[in-house]
Each structure stands twice: as structure tokens, then as C-alpha cells.
Tab-separated table of N, CA and C in Angstrom:
chain	number	residue	atom	x	y	z
A	1	MET	N	0.885	-1.179	0.106
A	1	MET	CA	-0.134	0.110	-0.068
A	1	MET	C	1.023	1.451	-0.169
A	2	SER	N	1.013	2.136	-0.968
A	2	SER	CA	1.202	3.322	-1.035
A	2	SER	C	0.799	4.204	-0.279
A	3	LYS	N	1.956	5.157	0.500
A	3	LYS	CA	1.518	6.480	0.911
A	3	LYS	C	-0.315	7.394	0.928
A	4	ASP	N	0.205	7.250	-0.730
A	4	ASP	CA	-0.995	8.085	-0.686
A	4	ASP	C	-2.099	7.283	-0.529
A	5	GLU	N	-2.284	5.919	-0.245
A	5	GLU	CA	-3.515	5.377	-0.417
A	5	GLU	C	-3.688	5.459	1.213
A	6	HIS	N	-3.069	6.220	2.037
A	6	HIS	CA	-3.991	6.792	3.387
A	6	HIS	C	-4.272	7.990	3.297
A	7	ILE	N	-4.115	8.837	2.282
A	7	ILE	CA	-5.399	10.235	2.620
A	7	ILE	C	-6.795	9.964	1.304
A	8	PRO	N	-7.411	10.069	2.854
A	8	PRO	CA	-9.519	9.915	2.169
A	8	PRO	C	-9.770	11.123	1.006
A	9	PHE	N	-10.180	10.481	-0.002
A	9	PHE	CA	-10.902	11.276	-0.878
A	9	PHE	C	-9.820	11.726	-1.844
A	10	GLN	N	-8.659	11.845	-2.184
A	10	GLN	CA	-7.549	12.399	-2.978
A	10	GLN	C	-7.913	11.617	-4.293
A	11	HIS	N	-8.095	10.941	-4.502
A	11	HIS	CA	-8.290	10.466	-6.301
A	11	HIS	C	-10.028	10.766	-6.919
A	12	GLU	N	-11.022	11.203	-5.468
A	12	GLU	CA	-12.172	10.890	-5.410
A	12	GLU	C	-12.681	12.471	-5.058
A	13	PRO	N	-13.049	13.529	-5.599
A	13	PRO	CA	-13.036	14.446	-5.154
A	13	PRO	C	-14.904	14.784	-5.069
A	14	GLU	N	-15.196	14.044	-6.091
A	14	GLU	CA	-16.365	14.125	-5.713
A	14	GLU	C	-17.169	13.114	-4.338
A	15	GLU	N	-16.739	12.115	-3.948
A	15	GLU	CA	-17.070	11.971	-2.312
A	15	GLU	C	-16.695	12.727	-1.643
A	16	LYS	N	-15.513	13.635	-1.875
A	16	LYS	CA	-14.958	14.214	-1.051
A	16	LYS	C	-16.321	15.607	-1.001
A	17	ASN	N	-16.855	16.009	-2.221
A	17	ASN	CA	-17.536	16.998	-1.967
A	17	ASN	C	-18.686	16.425	-1.498
A	18	HIS	N	-19.312	15.244	-1.843
A	18	HIS	CA	-20.337	14.701	-1.762
A	18	HIS	C	-21.103	14.999	0.120
A	19	VAL	N	-19.485	14.384	1.126
A	19	VAL	CA	-18.991	14.136	2.786
A	19	VAL	C	-19.344	15.596	3.339
A	20	ALA	N	-18.455	16.867	2.333
A	20	ALA	CA	-18.350	17.800	3.258
A	20	ALA	C	-19.900	18.618	3.277
A	21	LEU	N	-20.457	18.284	1.938
A	21	LEU	CA	-22.251	18.920	1.611
A	21	LEU	C	-22.563	18.238	2.731
A	22	SER	N	-22.990	17.519	3.371
A	22	SER	CA	-23.871	16.197	3.258
A	22	SER	C	-23.213	16.326	5.217
A	23	VAL	N	-22.146	16.773	5.423
A	23	VAL	CA	-21.996	17.247	6.954
A	23	VAL	C	-22.084	18.435	7.597
A	24	PHE	N	-22.537	19.775	6.002
A	24	PHE	CA	-22.978	20.793	6.409
A	24	PHE	C	-24.102	20.728	6.727
A	25	PHE	N	-24.638	20.253	5.782
A	25	PHE	CA	-26.435	20.365	5.469
A	25	PHE	C	-26.694	19.549	7.139
A	26	ASN	N	-26.134	18.475	7.917
A	26	ASN	CA	-26.017	18.173	9.084
A	26	ASN	C	-26.124	19.242	11.056
A	27	ILE	N	-24.883	19.683	9.685
A	27	ILE	CA	-24.455	20.998	10.801
A	27	ILE	C	-25.750	21.728	10.761
A	28	VAL	N	-25.834	22.465	9.774
A	28	VAL	CA	-27.184	24.013	9.939
A	28	VAL	C	-28.405	23.391	10.120
A	29	SER	N	-28.521	22.370	9.519
A	29	SER	CA	-29.799	21.890	10.280
A	29	SER	C	-30.009	22.093	11.993
A	30	ALA	N	-29.141	21.762	12.737
A	30	ALA	CA	-28.642	21.193	13.879
A	30	ALA	C	-28.962	22.956	14.402
A	31	TRP	N	-28.680	23.994	13.749
A	31	TRP	CA	-28.013	25.132	13.776
A	31	TRP	C	-29.537	25.928	13.763
A	32	ASN	N	-30.578	25.052	12.663
A	32	ASN	CA	-31.387	25.921	12.699
A	32	ASN	C	-31.003	27.330	11.646
A	33	VAL	N	-30.658	27.027	10.556
A	33	VAL	CA	-30.033	27.338	9.276
A	33	VAL	C	-30.748	27.668	8.405
A	34	THR	N	-31.378	29.198	7.900
A	34	THR	CA	-32.149	29.020	7.204
A	34	THR	C	-31.528	28.707	5.639
A	35	ARG	N	-32.471	28.659	4.727
A	35	ARG	CA	-31.929	28.515	3.946
A	35	ARG	C	-31.380	29.707	2.882
A	36	LYS	N	-31.671	30.697	3.060
A	36	LYS	CA	-30.854	31.762	2.452
A	36	LYS	C	-29.532	32.368	3.279
A	37	GLU	N	-29.897	31.520	4.804
A	37	GLU	CA	-28.381	31.731	5.570
A	37	GLU	C	-27.667	30.784	4.845
A	38	GLN	N	-27.859	29.722	4.112
A	38	GLN	CA	-27.137	28.600	4.053
A	38	GLN	C	-26.325	28.629	2.713
A	39	ILE	N	-27.197	29.897	1.771
A	39	ILE	CA	-26.428	30.036	0.680
A	39	ILE	C	-25.324	31.079	1.211
A	40	ILE	N	-25.961	31.877	2.195
A	40	ILE	CA	-24.345	33.247	1.773
A	40	ILE	C	-23.059	32.691	2.675
A	41	LEU	N	-23.454	31.334	3.548
A	41	LEU	CA	-22.417	30.918	4.539
A	41	LEU	C	-21.758	30.313	3.791
A	42	LEU	N	-22.156	29.150	2.269
A	42	LEU	CA	-21.725	28.632	1.413
A	42	LEU	C	-21.250	29.521	0.109
A	43	GLY	N	-21.289	30.853	0.285
A	43	GLY	CA	-20.617	31.698	-0.526
A	43	GLY	C	-21.231	31.472	-1.977
A	44	LEU	N	-22.711	30.892	-2.407
A	44	LEU	CA	-22.399	30.772	-3.263
A	44	LEU	C	-23.518	32.120	-4.013
A	45	CYS	N	-23.723	31.788	-5.477
A	45	CYS	CA	-24.140	33.158	-5.639
A	45	CYS	C	-25.277	33.305	-6.717
A	46	SER	N	-26.317	31.931	-5.948
A	46	SER	CA	-27.797	32.144	-7.037
A	46	SER	C	-28.489	30.708	-6.058
A	47	ASP	N	-29.869	30.799	-6.535
A	47	ASP	CA	-30.335	29.557	-5.328
A	47	ASP	C	-30.532	28.426	-6.096
A	48	SER	N	-30.482	28.147	-8.182
A	48	SER	CA	-29.870	27.387	-8.727
A	48	SER	C	-28.831	26.573	-7.925
A	49	ILE	N	-27.861	27.157	-7.962
A	49	ILE	CA	-26.774	26.141	-7.853
A	49	ILE	C	-26.881	25.741	-5.895
A	50	PHE	N	-27.484	26.835	-5.532
A	50	PHE	CA	-27.980	25.990	-4.133
A	50	PHE	C	-28.726	24.716	-4.122
A	51	TYR	N	-29.398	24.620	-4.831
A	51	TYR	CA	-30.723	23.436	-5.236
A	51	TYR	C	-29.654	22.375	-6.184
A	52	ASP	N	-29.087	23.272	-6.736
A	52	ASP	CA	-27.766	21.725	-7.791
A	52	ASP	C	-26.859	20.862	-6.212
A	53	LEU	N	-26.496	21.520	-5.433
A	53	LEU	CA	-26.027	20.949	-4.522
A	53	LEU	C	-26.724	20.071	-3.615
A	54	LYS	N	-28.080	20.355	-3.038
A	54	LYS	CA	-28.872	19.955	-2.089
A	54	LYS	C	-29.490	18.851	-2.525
A	55	ALA	N	-29.349	18.457	-4.077
A	55	ALA	CA	-29.549	17.292	-5.170
A	55	ALA	C	-28.689	16.215	-5.075
A	56	GLY	N	-27.049	16.628	-4.466
A	56	GLY	CA	-25.900	15.489	-4.788
A	56	GLY	C	-25.034	15.999	-5.655
A	57	ASN	N	-25.970	17.113	-6.729
A	57	ASN	CA	-24.917	17.393	-8.072
A	57	ASN	C	-23.850	18.123	-7.792
A	58	VAL	N	-22.732	17.654	-6.825
A	58	VAL	CA	-21.212	17.893	-5.898
A	58	VAL	C	-20.394	18.198	-6.885
A	59	ASP	N	-20.085	18.269	-8.839
A	59	ASP	CA	-18.842	18.005	-9.012
A	59	ASP	C	-18.396	19.045	-9.260
A	60	ASN	N	-18.629	20.243	-8.666
A	60	ASN	CA	-18.234	21.168	-9.249
A	60	ASN	C	-18.074	22.782	-8.436
A	61	LEU	N	-18.114	21.676	-6.960
A	61	LEU	CA	-17.665	22.835	-5.697
A	61	LEU	C	-15.917	23.170	-5.608
A	62	SER	N	-16.822	24.022	-5.488
A	62	SER	CA	-15.196	25.659	-6.029
A	62	SER	C	-14.318	25.298	-4.605
A	63	GLU	N	-12.679	25.383	-4.379
A	63	GLU	CA	-12.434	25.507	-3.177
A	63	GLU	C	-12.442	26.791	-2.119
A	64	ASP	N	-13.763	27.412	-2.679
A	64	ASP	CA	-14.086	28.594	-1.588
A	64	ASP	C	-15.224	27.531	-0.178
A	65	THR	N	-15.798	27.756	-1.511
A	65	THR	CA	-16.924	26.889	-0.885
A	65	THR	C	-16.763	25.638	-0.492
A	66	LEU	N	-15.586	24.816	-0.582
A	66	LEU	CA	-14.931	23.975	0.853
A	66	LEU	C	-14.223	24.256	1.826
A	67	ASN	N	-13.327	25.242	1.647
A	67	ASN	CA	-12.886	26.423	2.450
A	67	ASN	C	-13.865	26.423	3.453
A	68	ARG	N	-15.118	27.074	3.159
A	68	ARG	CA	-16.303	27.899	4.457
A	68	ARG	C	-16.599	26.778	4.776
A	69	ILE	N	-16.831	25.812	4.314
A	69	ILE	CA	-17.516	24.508	4.926
A	69	ILE	C	-16.776	23.747	5.932
A	70	SER	N	-15.330	23.544	5.553
A	70	SER	CA	-13.834	23.273	6.471
A	70	SER	C	-14.540	24.339	8.152
A	71	TYR	N	-14.830	25.588	7.796
A	71	TYR	CA	-14.879	26.456	8.482
A	71	TYR	C	-16.042	26.424	9.806
A	72	ILE	N	-16.823	25.820	9.078
A	72	ILE	CA	-17.989	25.414	9.355
A	72	ILE	C	-18.257	24.567	10.466
A	73	ILE	N	-17.472	23.466	9.898
A	73	ILE	CA	-16.643	21.848	10.522
A	73	ILE	C	-16.337	21.843	11.873
A	74	ARG	N	-14.912	23.129	11.709
A	74	ARG	CA	-14.537	22.902	12.519
A	74	ARG	C	-14.903	23.607	13.624
A	75	ILE	N	-16.108	24.973	12.931
A	75	ILE	CA	-16.395	25.330	14.346
A	75	ILE	C	-17.573	24.411	15.563
A	76	TYR	N	-18.344	23.961	14.377
A	76	TYR	CA	-18.866	22.735	15.221
A	76	TYR	C	-18.573	21.727	16.266
A	77	LYS	N	-16.900	20.924	15.521
A	77	LYS	CA	-16.004	21.127	16.379
A	77	LYS	C	-15.927	21.252	17.779
A	78	ILE	N	-15.174	22.532	17.380
A	78	ILE	CA	-15.090	23.355	18.772
A	78	ILE	C	-15.953	23.339	20.268
A	79	LEU	N	-17.213	24.102	19.459
A	79	LEU	CA	-18.182	24.298	20.410
A	79	LEU	C	-18.906	22.612	20.626
A	80	GLY	N	-18.809	21.355	20.715
A	80	GLY	CA	-18.698	20.219	21.051
A	80	GLY	C	-17.557	19.862	21.567
A	81	ILE	N	-16.881	20.574	21.911
A	81	ILE	CA	-15.690	20.542	22.579
A	81	ILE	C	-15.839	20.843	24.552
A	82	LEU	N	-16.401	22.969	23.979
A	82	LEU	CA	-16.130	24.113	25.163
A	82	LEU	C	-18.166	23.518	25.543
A	83	PHE	N	-18.720	22.934	25.340
A	83	PHE	CA	-20.063	22.941	25.697
A	83	PHE	C	-20.276	20.858	25.952
A	84	SER	N	-20.757	20.586	26.833
A	84	SER	CA	-20.291	19.315	27.107
A	84	SER	C	-22.029	18.903	26.956
A	85	VAL	N	-23.287	20.057	26.826
A	85	VAL	CA	-24.278	19.071	25.978
A	85	VAL	C	-24.341	19.725	24.690
A	86	ARG	N	-25.187	18.989	23.392
A	86	ARG	CA	-24.706	18.915	22.241
A	86	ARG	C	-25.798	20.489	21.925
A	87	GLU	N	-26.889	20.159	22.850
A	87	GLU	CA	-28.015	21.821	22.430
A	87	GLU	C	-27.451	22.905	22.949
A	88	GLN	N	-26.555	23.004	23.814
A	88	GLN	CA	-26.173	24.468	24.154
A	88	GLN	C	-25.149	24.688	22.914
A	89	ALA	N	-24.037	24.155	22.948
A	89	ALA	CA	-23.397	23.923	21.145
A	89	ALA	C	-23.913	24.357	20.144
A	90	ASP	N	-25.519	24.357	19.800
A	90	ASP	CA	-25.861	24.230	18.497
A	90	ASP	C	-27.025	25.200	18.628
A	91	ALA	N	-27.463	25.998	20.191
A	91	ALA	CA	-27.206	26.993	20.342
A	91	ALA	C	-27.224	28.207	20.336
A	92	TRP	N	-25.250	28.114	20.341
A	92	TRP	CA	-24.470	29.268	20.625
A	92	TRP	C	-24.107	30.325	19.487
A	93	PRO	N	-24.173	29.926	18.265
A	93	PRO	CA	-23.959	30.392	17.140
A	93	PRO	C	-24.701	31.646	17.160
A	94	ARG	N	-26.240	31.317	17.516
A	94	ARG	CA	-27.358	32.233	17.906
A	94	ARG	C	-27.411	33.234	18.837
A	95	LYS	N	-27.058	32.734	19.842
A	95	LYS	CA	-26.480	33.804	20.665
A	95	LYS	C	-25.490	34.922	21.039
A	96	PRO	N	-26.359	36.011	21.351
A	96	PRO	CA	-25.748	37.955	21.344
A	96	PRO	C	-24.500	36.942	22.051
A	97	ASN	N	-23.316	37.998	21.675
A	97	ASN	CA	-21.814	37.598	22.397
A	97	ASN	C	-21.055	38.652	21.934
A	98	ASP	N	-20.608	39.725	23.089
A	98	ASP	CA	-20.176	40.733	23.742
A	98	ASP	C	-18.970	40.777	22.393
A	99	ASN	N	-17.602	39.512	22.032
A	99	ASN	CA	-16.826	40.243	21.285
A	99	ASN	C	-17.484	40.373	20.207
A	100	PHE	N	-18.519	40.228	19.640
A	100	PHE	CA	-19.094	40.629	18.324
A	100	PHE	C	-20.003	41.685	18.669
A	101	ASN	N	-19.947	42.944	19.465
A	101	ASN	CA	-21.145	44.243	19.670
A	101	ASN	C	-22.139	43.678	19.789
A	102	ASN	N	-22.277	42.335	20.341
A	102	ASN	CA	-23.476	41.961	21.468
A	102	ASN	C	-24.635	41.404	19.351
A	103	GLU	N	-23.749	41.194	18.495
A	103	GLU	CA	-24.379	40.199	17.268
A	103	GLU	C	-23.997	38.619	17.686
A	104	SER	N	-24.804	37.693	17.378
A	104	SER	CA	-24.591	36.257	17.436
A	104	SER	C	-23.053	36.189	16.851
A	105	ALA	N	-22.574	35.270	16.427
A	105	ALA	CA	-22.071	34.909	16.234
A	105	ALA	C	-22.327	33.989	14.345
A	106	LEU	N	-23.283	33.464	13.976
A	106	LEU	CA	-23.813	33.369	13.471
A	106	LEU	C	-24.234	34.630	12.880
A	107	LYS	N	-24.570	35.631	12.890
A	107	LYS	CA	-24.497	36.963	12.329
A	107	LYS	C	-23.132	37.453	11.674
A	108	TYR	N	-21.994	37.492	12.530
A	108	TYR	CA	-20.989	37.668	12.283
A	108	TYR	C	-20.661	37.245	10.918
A	109	MET	N	-21.383	35.244	11.118
A	109	MET	CA	-20.201	34.752	9.695
A	109	MET	C	-21.657	35.127	8.434
A	110	LEU	N	-22.314	35.617	8.400
A	110	LEU	CA	-23.454	35.900	7.864
A	110	LEU	C	-23.032	37.303	6.842
A	111	LYS	N	-22.034	37.599	7.860
A	111	LYS	CA	-21.640	39.139	6.507
A	111	LYS	C	-21.100	38.272	5.138
A	112	GLY	N	-20.343	37.462	5.503
A	112	GLY	CA	-20.303	36.588	3.936
A	112	GLY	C	-18.886	36.461	3.820
A	113	GLU	N	-18.189	37.001	4.119
A	113	GLU	CA	-16.932	36.306	3.609
A	113	GLU	C	-16.257	35.406	4.644
A	114	VAL	N	-15.303	35.102	3.884
A	114	VAL	CA	-14.331	33.221	4.549
A	114	VAL	C	-13.820	34.495	5.903
A	115	THR	N	-12.582	35.257	5.737
A	115	THR	CA	-12.408	36.171	7.081
A	115	THR	C	-13.366	36.084	8.293
A	116	HIS	N	-15.029	36.332	7.967
A	116	HIS	CA	-15.788	36.593	9.356
A	116	HIS	C	-16.199	34.505	9.437
A	117	LEU	N	-15.901	33.923	8.529
A	117	LEU	CA	-15.953	32.003	8.816
A	117	LEU	C	-14.760	32.234	9.790
A	118	SER	N	-13.638	32.129	9.314
A	118	SER	CA	-12.453	32.728	10.260
A	118	SER	C	-11.782	32.933	11.708
A	119	ASP	N	-12.361	34.498	11.737
A	119	ASP	CA	-12.679	34.694	13.198
A	119	ASP	C	-13.358	33.911	14.168
A	120	ILE	N	-14.331	33.972	12.851
A	120	ILE	CA	-15.055	32.861	14.613
A	120	ILE	C	-14.398	31.570	15.181
A	121	CYS	N	-14.224	31.234	13.896
A	121	CYS	CA	-13.011	29.706	14.492
A	121	CYS	C	-11.747	30.437	15.427
A	122	SER	N	-11.176	31.313	15.442
A	122	SER	CA	-10.161	31.861	15.789
A	122	SER	C	-10.486	31.959	16.883
A	123	TYR	N	-11.352	32.886	17.410
A	123	TYR	CA	-12.226	33.187	18.301
A	123	TYR	C	-12.983	32.015	19.330
A	124	LEU	N	-12.934	30.507	18.948
A	124	LEU	CA	-13.125	29.926	19.507
A	124	LEU	C	-12.081	28.748	19.837
A	125	ASN	N	-11.421	28.827	18.810
A	125	ASN	CA	-9.872	28.263	19.875
A	125	ASN	C	-9.397	28.341	20.656
A	126	SER	N	-9.046	30.319	20.472
A	126	SER	CA	-9.002	31.384	21.623
A	126	SER	C	-9.830	30.577	23.098
A	127	GLN	N	-10.661	30.150	22.939
A	127	GLN	CA	-11.445	29.691	24.081
A	127	GLN	C	-11.051	28.464	24.552
A	128	LEU	N	-10.465	27.764	23.722
A	128	LEU	CA	-10.276	26.472	24.088
A	128	LEU	C	-8.417	26.106	25.058
A	129	SER	N	-7.965	27.186	25.543
A	129	SER	CA	-6.685	27.800	26.067
A	129	SER	C	-6.908	28.307	27.586
């Protein structure tokens, strides 16, 4: 077995995209994120692309969208570490936060840039120490 065989999805980008989107849709469902909010979080420019992704047509998922999904997954994971009860972790993105001018983390992420997702991820990482 070569060392490349240990890297998941390396030779199957469509499978990687499908798994990433599946996890994303599960997370945003737990967070009660609307369709419109999901489109913003994914950085999509149209409803039709969103509906294609929801239908499983994932062959053209952009690097930007994959990066955004990666941040959402990391945020979800860190929240699971910070909160012992999953319901509390899933409620946190919608709660007002002094660190974001009393806006919720979700509202901050919905400003639409990848940097907003990165900022939330960095903030949560800082809470781990």
C-alpha cells in the first residue's frame, strides 16, 4: 500500500464534496440555519446552485465553498468540545456575544466573507486554552 492510499478522497473529489456537503447540511440543520443563510455561508451566488448541491450535484464545488464548509465543521467541532451538552453547543451560534458587538456569531458569519468564518473559528480556538 502506497502512502497516498492513506489520504481519504485524494482520488475521488466528488466523494469528498458529497461528504463535505452532507456534514454541512447536518450542521446547519442542527443550528436552524435558513436556506438563505446557508447560501451566504456557502458563498453561493444563486438559488439554483444551492438546489443543485442539495440534490447531490457536487462535481463542481469550488475551493472557496470547500474552505467555508471546513470552517463550519471546525466551528461545530470546537463548540462540541466547549459545551458538554450538544443542544447548548448548537444554540451558541445564535446567542448574542459581547465579542461580536453583541451580535450572534451566526450574524457575524453571515456578513459573507470567508474571513468572518475564520474569525469565529479563531475566537473559539482561543477559548480552548
